mmCIF file of C-alpha atoms (C1' of nucleotides) in Angstrom:
data_model
loop_
_atom_site.group_PDB
_atom_site.id
_atom_site.type_symbol
_atom_site.label_atom_id
_atom_site.label_comp_id
_atom_site.label_asym_id
_atom_site.label_seq_id
_atom_site.Cartn_x
_atom_site.Cartn_y
_atom_site.Cartn_z
ATOM 1 C CA UNK A 7 -2.845 -2.943 2.063
ATOM 2 C CA UNK A 8 -1.461 -0.279 -0.216
ATOM 3 C CA UNK A 9 -3.502 1.415 -2.941
ATOM 4 C CA UNK A 10 -1.638 -0.641 -5.542
ATOM 5 C CA UNK A 11 -2.542 -3.853 -3.823
ATOM 6 C CA UNK A 12 -6.136 -2.802 -3.611
ATOM 7 C CA UNK A 13 -6.052 -2.079 -7.322
ATOM 8 C CA UNK A 14 -4.583 -5.500 -8.044
ATOM 9 C CA UNK A 15 -7.255 -7.199 -6.001
ATOM 10 C CA UNK A 16 -10.132 -5.388 -7.678
ATOM 11 C CA UNK A 17 -8.740 -5.438 -11.211
ATOM 12 C CA UNK A 18 -7.858 -9.106 -10.806
ATOM 13 C CA UNK A 19 -11.334 -10.023 -9.689
ATOM 14 C CA UNK A 20 -12.919 -7.993 -12.451
ATOM 15 C CA UNK A 21 -10.652 -9.586 -15.010
ATOM 16 C CA UNK A 22 -11.752 -13.075 -14.143
ATOM 17 C CA UNK A 23 -15.348 -11.921 -14.186
ATOM 18 C CA UNK A 24 -17.045 -8.597 -14.755
ATOM 19 C CA UNK A 25 -18.766 -7.591 -11.541
ATOM 20 C CA UNK A 26 -20.454 -4.825 -9.596
ATOM 21 C CA UNK A 27 -19.412 -3.423 -6.243
ATOM 22 C CA UNK A 28 -21.745 -5.382 -4.057
ATOM 23 C CA UNK A 29 -20.648 -8.657 -5.590
ATOM 24 C CA UNK A 30 -16.990 -7.808 -5.196
ATOM 25 C CA UNK A 31 -17.414 -6.883 -1.545
ATOM 26 C CA UNK A 32 -19.437 -9.973 -0.895
ATOM 27 C CA UNK A 33 -16.840 -12.219 -2.473
ATOM 28 C CA UNK A 34 -14.016 -10.673 -0.519
ATOM 29 C CA UNK A 35 -15.643 -10.999 2.856
ATOM 30 C CA UNK A 36 -17.006 -14.480 2.214
ATOM 31 C CA UNK A 37 -14.103 -16.086 0.374
ATOM 32 C CA UNK A 38 -11.011 -13.968 0.758
ATOM 33 C CA UNK A 39 -11.214 -12.946 4.390
ATOM 34 C CA UNK A 40 -8.130 -14.952 5.297
ATOM 35 C CA UNK A 41 -5.875 -13.277 2.745
ATOM 36 C CA UNK A 42 -7.336 -9.825 2.191
ATOM 37 C CA UNK A 43 -9.330 -7.272 4.067
ATOM 38 C CA UNK A 44 -10.846 -4.239 2.468
ATOM 39 C CA UNK A 45 -13.874 -2.426 3.758
ATOM 40 C CA UNK A 46 -16.969 -1.750 1.685
ATOM 41 C CA UNK A 47 -16.608 1.987 1.530
ATOM 42 C CA UNK A 48 -12.997 1.628 0.483
ATOM 43 C CA UNK A 49 -13.845 -0.823 -2.270
ATOM 44 C CA UNK A 50 -16.602 1.389 -3.683
ATOM 45 C CA UNK A 51 -14.313 4.401 -3.631
ATOM 46 C CA UNK A 52 -11.483 2.476 -5.245
ATOM 47 C CA UNK A 53 -13.750 1.178 -7.988
ATOM 48 C CA UNK A 54 -14.788 4.746 -8.725
ATOM 49 C CA UNK A 55 -11.195 5.777 -8.988
ATOM 50 C CA UNK A 56 -10.220 2.869 -11.223
ATOM 51 C CA UNK A 57 -13.074 3.788 -13.542
ATOM 52 C CA UNK A 58 -12.080 7.450 -13.521
ATOM 53 C CA UNK A 59 -8.538 6.434 -14.443
ATOM 54 C CA UNK A 60 -9.800 4.357 -17.338
ATOM 55 C CA UNK A 61 -8.654 0.944 -16.080
ATOM 56 C CA UNK A 62 -12.202 -0.343 -15.919
ATOM 57 C CA UNK A 63 -15.383 0.530 -17.829
ATOM 58 C CA UNK A 64 -18.827 0.935 -16.311
ATOM 59 C CA UNK A 65 -22.177 -0.344 -17.524
ATOM 60 C CA UNK A 66 -25.321 0.252 -15.563
ATOM 61 C CA UNK A 67 -27.624 -2.735 -15.458
ATOM 62 C CA UNK A 68 -30.924 -3.326 -13.787
ATOM 63 C CA UNK A 69 -32.516 -6.615 -12.805
ATOM 64 C CA UNK A 70 -36.240 -6.397 -12.110
ATOM 65 C CA UNK A 71 -36.982 -3.595 -9.722
ATOM 66 C CA UNK A 72 -33.773 -3.953 -7.746
ATOM 67 C CA UNK A 73 -31.372 -1.068 -7.308
ATOM 68 C CA UNK A 74 -29.359 -0.627 -10.501
ATOM 69 C CA UNK A 75 -25.927 -2.211 -10.616
ATOM 70 C CA UNK A 76 -22.790 -0.575 -11.864
ATOM 71 C CA UNK A 77 -21.076 -3.431 -13.618
ATOM 72 C CA UNK A 78 -17.373 -3.023 -14.232
ATOM 73 C CA UNK A 79 -15.166 -4.683 -16.815
ATOM 74 C CA UNK A 80 -11.464 -4.478 -17.531
ATOM 75 C CA UNK A 81 -10.391 -2.195 -20.373
ATOM 76 C CA UNK A 82 -7.343 -3.098 -22.492
ATOM 77 C CA UNK A 83 -5.413 -0.390 -20.679
ATOM 78 C CA UNK A 84 -6.574 -1.882 -17.403
ATOM 79 C CA UNK A 85 -5.367 -5.296 -18.459
ATOM 80 C CA UNK A 86 -1.866 -3.981 -19.126
ATOM 81 C CA UNK A 87 -1.945 -1.950 -15.941
ATOM 82 C CA UNK A 88 -2.884 -5.009 -13.921
ATOM 83 C CA UNK A 89 -0.001 -7.057 -15.304
ATOM 84 C CA UNK A 90 2.477 -4.310 -14.588
ATOM 85 C CA UNK A 91 1.167 -3.854 -11.051
ATOM 86 C CA UNK A 92 1.396 -7.562 -10.351
ATOM 87 C CA UNK A 93 4.930 -7.810 -11.666
ATOM 88 C CA UNK A 94 6.098 -4.829 -9.706
ATOM 89 C CA UNK A 95 4.381 -5.973 -6.531
ATOM 90 C CA UNK A 96 5.712 -9.535 -6.763
ATOM 91 C CA UNK A 97 9.182 -8.119 -6.947
ATOM 92 C CA UNK A 98 8.762 -5.747 -4.026
ATOM 93 C CA UNK A 99 10.196 -6.671 -0.656
ATOM 94 C CA UNK A 100 9.080 -3.957 1.712
ATOM 95 C CA UNK A 101 10.493 -4.367 5.199
ATOM 96 C CA UNK A 102 8.653 -6.773 7.467
ATOM 97 C CA UNK A 103 7.378 -5.168 10.626
ATOM 98 C CA UNK A 104 5.822 -6.672 13.676
ATOM 99 C CA UNK A 105 3.807 -4.238 15.666
ATOM 100 C CA UNK A 106 3.657 -6.352 18.747
ATOM 101 C CA UNK A 107 7.385 -6.150 19.196
ATOM 102 C CA UNK A 108 7.335 -3.099 21.395
ATOM 103 C CA UNK A 109 6.217 -5.505 24.088
ATOM 104 C CA UNK A 110 8.959 -7.971 23.208
ATOM 105 C CA UNK A 111 11.589 -5.269 23.393
ATOM 106 C CA UNK A 112 10.680 -4.561 26.980
ATOM 107 C CA UNK A 113 9.830 -8.014 28.215
ATOM 108 C CA UNK A 114 12.688 -7.636 30.686
ATOM 109 C CA UNK A 115 10.443 -5.395 32.710
ATOM 110 C CA UNK A 116 8.022 -8.202 33.470
ATOM 111 C CA UNK A 117 8.839 -11.079 35.846
ATOM 112 C CA UNK A 118 10.081 -14.016 33.777
ATOM 113 C CA UNK A 119 7.305 -16.434 34.758
ATOM 114 C CA UNK A 120 4.701 -13.957 33.606
ATOM 115 C CA UNK A 121 6.512 -13.431 30.318
ATOM 116 C CA UNK A 122 6.610 -17.161 29.735
ATOM 117 C CA UNK A 123 2.960 -17.544 30.567
ATOM 118 C CA UNK A 124 1.974 -14.752 28.205
ATOM 119 C CA UNK A 125 4.062 -16.154 25.378
ATOM 120 C CA UNK A 126 2.559 -19.594 25.963
ATOM 121 C CA UNK A 127 -0.892 -18.108 25.570
ATOM 122 C CA UNK A 128 0.206 -16.463 22.361
ATOM 123 C CA UNK A 129 1.707 -19.668 21.065
ATOM 124 C CA UNK A 130 -1.522 -21.529 21.756
ATOM 125 C CA UNK A 131 -3.467 -18.919 19.852
ATOM 126 C CA UNK A 132 -1.065 -19.088 16.925
ATOM 127 C CA UNK A 133 -1.303 -22.873 16.821
ATOM 128 C CA UNK A 134 -5.067 -22.580 16.654
ATOM 129 C CA UNK A 135 -4.787 -20.131 13.779
ATOM 130 C CA UNK A 136 -2.351 -22.413 12.009
ATOM 131 C CA UNK A 137 -4.695 -25.352 12.424
ATOM 132 C CA UNK A 138 -7.453 -23.364 10.790
ATOM 133 C CA UNK A 139 -5.294 -22.659 7.781
ATOM 134 C CA UNK A 140 -4.181 -26.266 7.597
ATOM 135 C CA UNK A 141 -7.753 -27.496 7.736
ATOM 136 C CA UNK A 142 -8.873 -25.042 5.055
ATOM 137 C CA UNK A 143 -9.920 -26.677 1.802
ATOM 138 C CA UNK A 144 -8.093 -25.939 -1.430
ATOM 139 C CA UNK A 145 -9.550 -22.767 -2.695
ATOM 140 C CA UNK A 146 -10.002 -23.757 -6.295
ATOM 141 C CA UNK A 147 -10.173 -20.152 -7.304
ATOM 142 C CA UNK A 148 -6.759 -20.469 -8.860
ATOM 143 C CA UNK A 149 -3.188 -21.390 -8.079
ATOM 144 C CA UNK A 150 -2.398 -17.921 -6.743
ATOM 145 C CA UNK A 151 -4.856 -17.962 -3.904
ATOM 146 C CA UNK A 152 -3.568 -21.285 -2.683
ATOM 147 C CA UNK A 153 -0.031 -19.960 -2.798
ATOM 148 C CA UNK A 154 -1.117 -16.913 -0.825
ATOM 149 C CA UNK A 155 -2.688 -19.171 1.790
ATOM 150 C CA UNK A 156 0.550 -21.103 1.871
ATOM 151 C CA UNK A 157 2.383 -17.874 2.501
ATOM 152 C CA UNK A 158 0.367 -17.185 5.608
ATOM 153 C CA UNK A 159 0.788 -20.767 6.749
ATOM 154 C CA UNK A 160 4.545 -20.477 6.404
ATOM 155 C CA UNK A 161 4.723 -17.391 8.557
ATOM 156 C CA UNK A 162 2.332 -18.778 11.113
ATOM 157 C CA UNK A 163 4.561 -21.816 11.390
ATOM 158 C CA UNK A 164 7.600 -19.564 11.724
ATOM 159 C CA UNK A 165 5.845 -17.622 14.453
ATOM 160 C CA UNK A 166 5.122 -20.804 16.378
ATOM 161 C CA UNK A 167 8.720 -21.878 15.927
ATOM 162 C CA UNK A 168 10.034 -18.586 17.177
ATOM 163 C CA UNK A 169 7.689 -18.598 20.156
ATOM 164 C CA UNK A 170 8.691 -22.120 21.141
ATOM 165 C CA UNK A 171 12.381 -21.348 20.814
ATOM 166 C CA UNK A 172 12.032 -18.141 22.790
ATOM 167 C CA UNK A 173 9.967 -19.744 25.533
ATOM 168 C CA UNK A 174 12.488 -22.529 25.834
ATOM 169 C CA UNK A 175 15.406 -20.161 26.140
ATOM 170 C CA UNK A 176 13.568 -18.105 28.729
ATOM 171 C CA UNK A 177 12.793 -21.238 30.718
ATOM 172 C CA UNK A 178 16.469 -22.118 30.700
ATOM 173 C CA UNK A 179 17.231 -18.626 31.895
ATOM 174 C CA UNK A 180 14.689 -19.023 34.680
ATOM 175 C CA UNK A 181 16.246 -22.260 35.893
ATOM 176 C CA UNK A 182 19.699 -20.727 35.776
ATOM 177 C CA UNK A 183 18.571 -17.853 37.954
ATOM 178 C CA UNK A 184 16.840 -19.887 40.658
ATOM 179 C CA UNK A 185 18.219 -23.428 40.730
ATOM 180 C CA UNK B 2 2.114 0.179 15.447
ATOM 181 C CA UNK B 3 -0.931 0.564 17.652
ATOM 182 C CA UNK B 4 -1.303 3.306 20.260
ATOM 183 C CA UNK B 5 -0.645 0.729 22.978
ATOM 184 C CA UNK B 6 2.588 -0.317 21.360
ATOM 185 C CA UNK B 7 3.657 3.262 21.035
ATOM 186 C CA UNK B 8 2.919 3.728 24.718
ATOM 187 C CA UNK B 9 4.994 0.668 25.594
ATOM 188 C CA UNK B 10 7.919 1.910 23.565
ATOM 189 C CA UNK B 11 7.917 5.375 25.110
ATOM 190 C CA UNK B 12 7.132 4.310 28.657
ATOM 191 C CA UNK B 13 9.742 1.584 28.412
ATOM 192 C CA UNK B 14 12.411 3.962 27.253
ATOM 193 C CA UNK B 15 11.514 6.502 29.896
ATOM 194 C CA UNK B 16 11.567 3.832 32.567
ATOM 195 C CA UNK B 17 15.122 2.822 31.796
ATOM 196 C CA UNK B 18 16.101 6.461 31.713
ATOM 197 C CA UNK B 19 14.219 9.711 32.133
ATOM 198 C CA UNK B 20 14.376 11.587 28.861
ATOM 199 C CA UNK B 21 12.989 14.415 26.763
ATOM 200 C CA UNK B 22 11.313 14.163 23.390
ATOM 201 C CA UNK B 23 14.276 14.973 21.250
ATOM 202 C CA UNK B 24 16.400 12.353 22.917
ATOM 203 C CA UNK B 25 13.706 9.719 22.573
ATOM 204 C CA UNK B 26 13.243 10.431 18.879
ATOM 205 C CA UNK B 27 16.950 10.436 18.313
ATOM 206 C CA UNK B 28 17.405 7.108 20.014
ATOM 207 C CA UNK B 29 14.608 5.502 18.071
ATOM 208 C CA UNK B 30 15.837 6.552 14.676
ATOM 209 C CA UNK B 31 19.482 5.847 15.414
ATOM 210 C CA UNK B 32 19.225 2.609 17.368
ATOM 211 C CA UNK B 33 15.779 1.151 16.989
ATOM 212 C CA UNK B 34 15.111 1.721 13.309
ATOM 213 C CA UNK B 35 15.122 -1.984 12.544
ATOM 214 C CA UNK B 36 12.450 -2.873 15.083
ATOM 215 C CA UNK B 37 10.339 0.235 15.460
ATOM 216 C CA UNK B 38 9.301 3.218 13.461
ATOM 217 C CA UNK B 39 7.548 6.200 14.910
ATOM 218 C CA UNK B 40 7.693 9.679 13.491
ATOM 219 C CA UNK B 41 8.748 12.721 15.481
ATOM 220 C CA UNK B 42 5.403 14.438 15.489
ATOM 221 C CA UNK B 43 3.734 11.239 16.641
ATOM 222 C CA UNK B 44 6.201 10.757 19.468
ATOM 223 C CA UNK B 45 5.801 14.317 20.731
ATOM 224 C CA UNK B 46 2.035 14.022 20.612
ATOM 225 C CA UNK B 47 2.088 10.662 22.354
ATOM 226 C CA UNK B 48 4.350 11.974 25.105
ATOM 227 C CA UNK B 49 1.897 14.806 25.690
ATOM 228 C CA UNK B 50 -0.927 12.360 25.987
ATOM 229 C CA UNK B 51 0.956 10.055 28.342
ATOM 230 C CA UNK B 52 1.685 13.051 30.546
ATOM 231 C CA UNK B 53 -1.917 14.199 30.432
ATOM 232 C CA UNK B 54 -3.013 10.703 31.455
ATOM 233 C CA UNK B 55 -0.624 10.754 34.396
ATOM 234 C CA UNK B 56 1.627 7.884 33.304
ATOM 235 C CA UNK B 57 4.628 10.160 33.120
ATOM 236 C CA UNK B 58 5.597 13.367 34.918
ATOM 237 C CA UNK B 59 7.147 16.415 33.321
ATOM 238 C CA UNK B 60 10.020 18.589 34.497
ATOM 239 C CA UNK B 61 11.271 21.487 32.453
ATOM 240 C CA UNK B 62 15.027 21.788 32.390
ATOM 241 C CA UNK B 63 17.355 24.178 30.671
ATOM 242 C CA UNK B 64 20.990 23.685 29.744
ATOM 243 C CA UNK B 65 22.849 26.881 28.970
ATOM 244 C CA UNK B 66 20.941 28.933 26.501
ATOM 245 C CA UNK B 67 19.533 25.983 24.594
ATOM 246 C CA UNK B 68 15.813 25.515 24.125
ATOM 247 C CA UNK B 69 14.283 24.201 27.332
ATOM 248 C CA UNK B 70 13.748 20.461 27.574
ATOM 249 C CA UNK B 71 10.652 18.766 28.841
ATOM 250 C CA UNK B 72 12.086 15.845 30.726
ATOM 251 C CA UNK B 73 9.710 12.985 31.412
ATOM 252 C CA UNK B 74 9.864 10.318 34.091
ATOM 253 C CA UNK B 75 7.663 7.373 34.888
ATOM 254 C CA UNK B 76 5.119 7.809 37.663
ATOM 255 C CA UNK B 77 4.194 4.850 39.886
ATOM 256 C CA UNK B 78 0.891 4.627 38.010
ATOM 257 C CA UNK B 79 2.845 4.652 34.763
ATOM 258 C CA UNK B 80 5.032 1.847 35.987
ATOM 259 C CA UNK B 81 2.023 -0.348 36.674
ATOM 260 C CA UNK B 82 0.416 0.684 33.422
ATOM 261 C CA UNK B 83 3.530 -0.266 31.495
ATOM 262 C CA UNK B 84 3.657 -3.722 33.016
ATOM 263 C CA UNK B 85 0.032 -4.348 32.242
ATOM 264 C CA UNK B 86 0.424 -3.153 28.666
ATOM 265 C CA UNK B 87 3.439 -5.377 28.105
ATOM 266 C CA UNK B 88 1.703 -8.414 29.516
ATOM 267 C CA UNK B 89 -1.383 -7.870 27.454
ATOM 268 C CA UNK B 90 0.556 -7.178 24.302
ATOM 269 C CA UNK B 91 2.834 -10.199 24.695
ATOM 270 C CA UNK B 92 -0.229 -12.342 24.917
ATOM 271 C CA UNK B 93 -1.930 -10.846 21.879
ATOM 272 C CA UNK B 94 -1.848 -12.684 18.576
ATOM 273 C CA UNK B 95 -3.449 -10.401 16.071
ATOM 274 C CA UNK B 96 -3.779 -11.952 12.642
ATOM 275 C CA UNK B 97 -0.687 -11.802 10.456
ATOM 276 C CA UNK B 98 -1.287 -10.013 7.214
ATOM 277 C CA UNK B 99 0.916 -9.678 4.191
ATOM 278 C CA UNK B 100 -0.022 -6.780 2.050
ATOM 279 C CA UNK B 101 1.916 -7.909 -0.933
ATOM 280 C CA UNK B 102 -0.271 -10.950 -1.316
ATOM 281 C CA UNK B 103 -2.753 -9.358 -3.639
ATOM 282 C CA UNK B 104 -0.078 -9.822 -6.266
ATOM 283 C CA UNK B 105 0.491 -13.420 -5.251
ATOM 284 C CA UNK B 106 -3.206 -14.169 -5.478
ATOM 285 C CA UNK B 107 -3.233 -13.189 -9.102
ATOM 286 C CA UNK B 108 0.166 -14.388 -10.210
ATOM 287 C CA UNK B 109 -1.649 -16.700 -12.631
ATOM 288 C CA UNK B 110 -2.270 -13.670 -14.795
ATOM 289 C CA UNK B 111 1.410 -13.184 -15.495
ATOM 290 C CA UNK B 112 3.454 -15.532 -17.724
ATOM 291 C CA UNK B 113 5.202 -18.085 -15.518
ATOM 292 C CA UNK B 114 8.762 -17.089 -16.457
ATOM 293 C CA UNK B 115 8.057 -13.505 -15.466
ATOM 294 C CA UNK B 116 6.573 -14.610 -12.162
ATOM 295 C CA UNK B 117 9.638 -16.689 -11.435
ATOM 296 C CA UNK B 118 11.944 -13.855 -12.321
ATOM 297 C CA UNK B 119 10.075 -11.415 -10.098
ATOM 298 C CA UNK B 120 10.070 -13.820 -7.169
ATOM 299 C CA UNK B 121 13.773 -14.439 -7.639
ATOM 300 C CA UNK B 122 14.393 -10.708 -7.401
ATOM 301 C CA UNK B 123 12.346 -10.605 -4.232
ATOM 302 C CA UNK B 124 14.215 -13.547 -2.770
ATOM 303 C CA UNK B 125 17.538 -11.864 -3.466
ATOM 304 C CA UNK B 126 16.344 -8.729 -1.714
ATOM 305 C CA UNK B 127 15.129 -10.716 1.279
ATOM 306 C CA UNK B 128 18.422 -12.547 1.538
ATOM 307 C CA UNK B 129 20.211 -9.225 1.605
ATOM 308 C CA UNK B 130 17.917 -8.009 4.378
ATOM 309 C CA UNK B 131 18.483 -11.214 6.310
ATOM 310 C CA UNK B 132 22.245 -10.849 5.958
ATOM 311 C CA UNK B 133 22.004 -7.372 7.441
ATOM 312 C CA UNK B 134 20.176 -8.681 10.474
ATOM 313 C CA UNK B 135 22.599 -11.537 10.843
ATOM 314 C CA UNK B 136 25.569 -9.205 10.659
ATOM 315 C CA UNK B 137 24.046 -6.811 13.197
ATOM 316 C CA UNK B 138 25.903 -6.657 16.492
ATOM 317 C CA UNK B 139 24.234 -7.655 19.724
ATOM 318 C CA UNK B 140 22.302 -4.675 20.840
ATOM 319 C CA UNK B 141 23.309 -4.699 24.436
ATOM 320 C CA UNK B 142 20.337 -2.566 25.328
ATOM 321 C CA UNK B 143 18.714 -5.549 26.955
ATOM 322 C CA UNK B 144 17.583 -9.063 26.288
ATOM 323 C CA UNK B 145 14.276 -7.925 24.826
ATOM 324 C CA UNK B 146 15.692 -5.982 21.935
ATOM 325 C CA UNK B 147 17.814 -8.923 20.890
ATOM 326 C CA UNK B 148 14.789 -11.185 21.033
ATOM 327 C CA UNK B 149 12.849 -8.707 18.900
ATOM 328 C CA UNK B 150 15.670 -8.711 16.347
ATOM 329 C CA UNK B 151 15.548 -12.464 16.433
ATOM 330 C CA UNK B 152 11.853 -12.307 15.706
ATOM 331 C CA UNK B 153 12.433 -10.381 12.517
ATOM 332 C CA UNK B 154 15.254 -12.713 11.541
ATOM 333 C CA UNK B 155 12.988 -15.716 11.977
ATOM 334 C CA UNK B 156 10.343 -14.298 9.693
ATOM 335 C CA UNK B 157 12.868 -13.151 7.152
ATOM 336 C CA UNK B 158 14.221 -16.686 7.062
ATOM 337 C CA UNK B 159 10.703 -18.041 6.693
ATOM 338 C CA UNK B 160 10.083 -15.646 3.860
ATOM 339 C CA UNK B 161 13.199 -16.829 2.053
ATOM 340 C CA UNK B 162 12.147 -20.414 2.616
ATOM 341 C CA UNK B 163 8.692 -19.804 1.246
ATOM 342 C CA UNK B 164 10.042 -17.963 -1.765
ATOM 343 C CA UNK B 165 12.495 -20.747 -2.572
ATOM 344 C CA UNK B 166 9.847 -23.414 -2.214
ATOM 345 C CA UNK B 167 7.386 -21.475 -4.321
ATOM 346 C CA UNK B 168 9.912 -20.727 -7.033
ATOM 347 C CA UNK B 169 10.892 -24.360 -7.160
ATOM 348 C CA UNK B 170 7.334 -25.551 -7.503
ATOM 349 C CA UNK B 171 6.665 -23.001 -10.220
ATOM 350 C CA UNK B 172 9.756 -24.119 -12.082
ATOM 351 C CA UNK B 173 8.537 -27.692 -11.952
ATOM 352 C CA UNK B 174 5.202 -26.501 -13.272
ATOM 353 C CA UNK B 175 6.976 -24.695 -16.085
ATOM 354 C CA UNK B 176 8.900 -27.781 -17.122
ATOM 355 C CA UNK B 177 5.761 -29.875 -17.002
ATOM 356 C CA UNK B 178 4.005 -27.480 -19.321
ATOM 357 C CA UNK B 179 6.720 -27.214 -21.963
ATOM 358 C CA UNK B 180 8.932 -30.285 -21.858
ATOM 359 C "C1'" DT C 8 30.149 31.300 7.404
ATOM 360 C "C1'" DT C 9 27.270 27.909 6.234
ATOM 361 C "C1'" DT C 10 25.661 23.674 7.674
ATOM 362 C "C1'" DT C 11 24.286 20.574 11.146
ATOM 363 C "C1'" DC C 12 22.571 19.818 15.726
ATOM 364 C "C1'" DC C 13 19.555 20.787 19.582
ATOM 365 C "C1'" DA C 14 14.575 21.167 20.926
ATOM 366 C "C1'" DT C 15 9.720 21.691 20.452
ATOM 367 C "C1'" DG C 16 5.691 22.049 18.373
ATOM 368 C "C1'" DT C 17 1.557 23.150 14.957
ATOM 369 C "C1'" DA C 18 -1.249 23.005 10.860
ATOM 370 C "C1'" DA C 19 -2.644 21.041 6.837
ATOM 371 C "C1'" DC C 20 -3.340 16.977 4.532
ATOM 372 C "C1'" DT C 21 -4.072 12.168 3.314
ATOM 373 C "C1'" DC C 22 -6.267 7.997 4.022
ATOM 374 C "C1'" DG C 23 -9.239 4.747 5.509
ATOM 375 C "C1'" DT C 24 -12.941 3.330 8.717
ATOM 376 C "C1'" DT C 25 -17.400 3.715 11.044
ATOM 377 C "C1'" DA C 26 -21.764 4.725 10.873
ATOM 378 C "C1'" DC C 27 -25.586 6.191 8.661
ATOM 379 C "C1'" DA C 28 -29.151 6.801 4.782
ATOM 380 C "C1'" DT C 29 -32.149 4.771 1.360
ATOM 381 C "C1'" DG C 30 -35.428 1.526 -0.452
ATOM 382 C "C1'" DA C 31 -37.091 -2.494 -2.763
ATOM 383 C "C1'" DT C 32 -37.249 -7.561 -2.317
ATOM 384 C "C1'" DT C 33 -36.914 -12.140 -0.811
ATOM 385 C "C1'" DT C 34 -36.937 -15.302 3.038
ATOM 386 C "C1'" DC C 35 -38.436 -16.970 7.618
ATOM 387 C "C1'" DG D 7 -44.695 -9.087 9.604
ATOM 388 C "C1'" DA D 8 -39.895 -9.033 10.711
ATOM 389 C "C1'" DA D 9 -35.508 -9.789 9.296
ATOM 390 C "C1'" DA D 10 -31.990 -10.432 6.089
ATOM 391 C "C1'" DT D 11 -30.411 -9.501 1.309
ATOM 392 C "C1'" DC D 12 -29.503 -6.647 -2.548
ATOM 393 C "C1'" DA D 13 -27.173 -2.275 -3.975
ATOM 394 C "C1'" DT D 14 -24.990 2.108 -3.620
ATOM 395 C "C1'" DG D 15 -23.170 5.771 -1.590
ATOM 396 C "C1'" DT D 16 -21.994 9.965 1.752
ATOM 397 C "C1'" DA D 17 -20.441 12.355 5.851
ATOM 398 C "C1'" DA D 18 -18.012 12.595 9.872
ATOM 399 C "C1'" DC D 19 -14.348 11.147 12.271
ATOM 400 C "C1'" DG D 20 -9.796 9.513 13.835
ATOM 401 C "C1'" DA D 21 -5.104 8.716 13.350
ATOM 402 C "C1'" DG D 22 -0.803 9.526 11.675
ATOM 403 C "C1'" DT D 23 2.456 11.778 8.345
ATOM 404 C "C1'" DT D 24 4.531 15.694 5.951
ATOM 405 C "C1'" DA D 25 6.050 19.868 5.992
ATOM 406 C "C1'" DC D 26 6.846 23.973 8.103
ATOM 407 C "C1'" DA D 27 8.191 27.442 11.824
ATOM 408 C "C1'" DT D 28 11.449 28.942 15.253
ATOM 409 C "C1'" DG D 29 16.024 30.083 16.959
ATOM 410 C "C1'" DG D 30 20.295 29.556 19.435
ATOM 411 C "C1'" DA D 31 24.680 26.766 19.496
ATOM 412 C "C1'" DA D 32 28.295 24.118 17.854
ATOM 413 C "C1'" DA D 33 30.958 22.216 14.203
ATOM 414 C "C1'" DA D 34 32.786 22.246 9.456
#
DNA sequence: TTTTCCATGTAACTCGTTACATGATTTC
DNA sequence: GAAATCATGTAACGAGTTACATGGAAAA
């Protein structure tokens, strides 16, 4: 998650409803865990910065004897900034990278049956993840979130497809080697 | 790229051929750029650590009056370590995350035509990337690298598919709104 | 003769995470 | 009475990148 994306997330949430840090963090970890991860400290720091830059305004409120809240709301400048960030970020197509591919690159080193077994385990795990996304209820929080969930689903499905295809081709290879 | 994946990459390269840091870095940036990125300083530091941990041995060699090379080769322990890392990493299925999705989550904020236009731009970019991968020659450097390239291709294709589907559904939405 | 290549490394810097500190207030 | 919740923040740490330093050799 780049700084810009963090800004979009926070500004977007604050636009739909003015909020303080605790609330924002809570919402992210309870409702957005599947599509976004940002740690508390990072969120607090980012909110500070957004306020310093004038994208959001701060009002300190106190309820009863609880610790005072710093409630943020979007400024007009922030509103424009948010739209421009979203537009720019929607358009961006930074290169896809798959960390785990160092292992794939050198799978030749491992005996084929072990490779197949490992990939099967991975495929099973991915299917489980996919099932979780498929079972997830519509989010309701807006069209965008559902589309984002769809995005993950798409790639999870692609991952399963790739794994199956790869496993199959390796199995063919195995048979060819030792008939 | 996690430390383990970095280790796999370096150990794997050194296994297929003993090499010094410069050579390793050169090979990565000239031949592996599409599937791996690791900066020079990181590679040198990682090689040091691998040597310190006993996975690779060091021999200093000098050719002519050039700066001396520190040539690394895999130790038996390193060999075993590499296999175990590969196996473990092939099996791993860490959650997929798409940074750019903060923008997607809040695409409702932007006027629909602008969203569609931005996504079209992204789709065009992705298609271009996909074409590059499709045009790429077989790597030759081993089955694994080709499979890794295939992995990227798969996800690039999925990305294009998702973009097209999303754009289409947004266009339908647009027509429904203003007939 | 100037640029590029060979070859290694260090130091400073950026960035985010982990872990901790604080303290009142509901809930079990 | 203990535990979880509300609410904010700081400090230390780790990890990796950028940029720099060095200096001979080969290529342009």
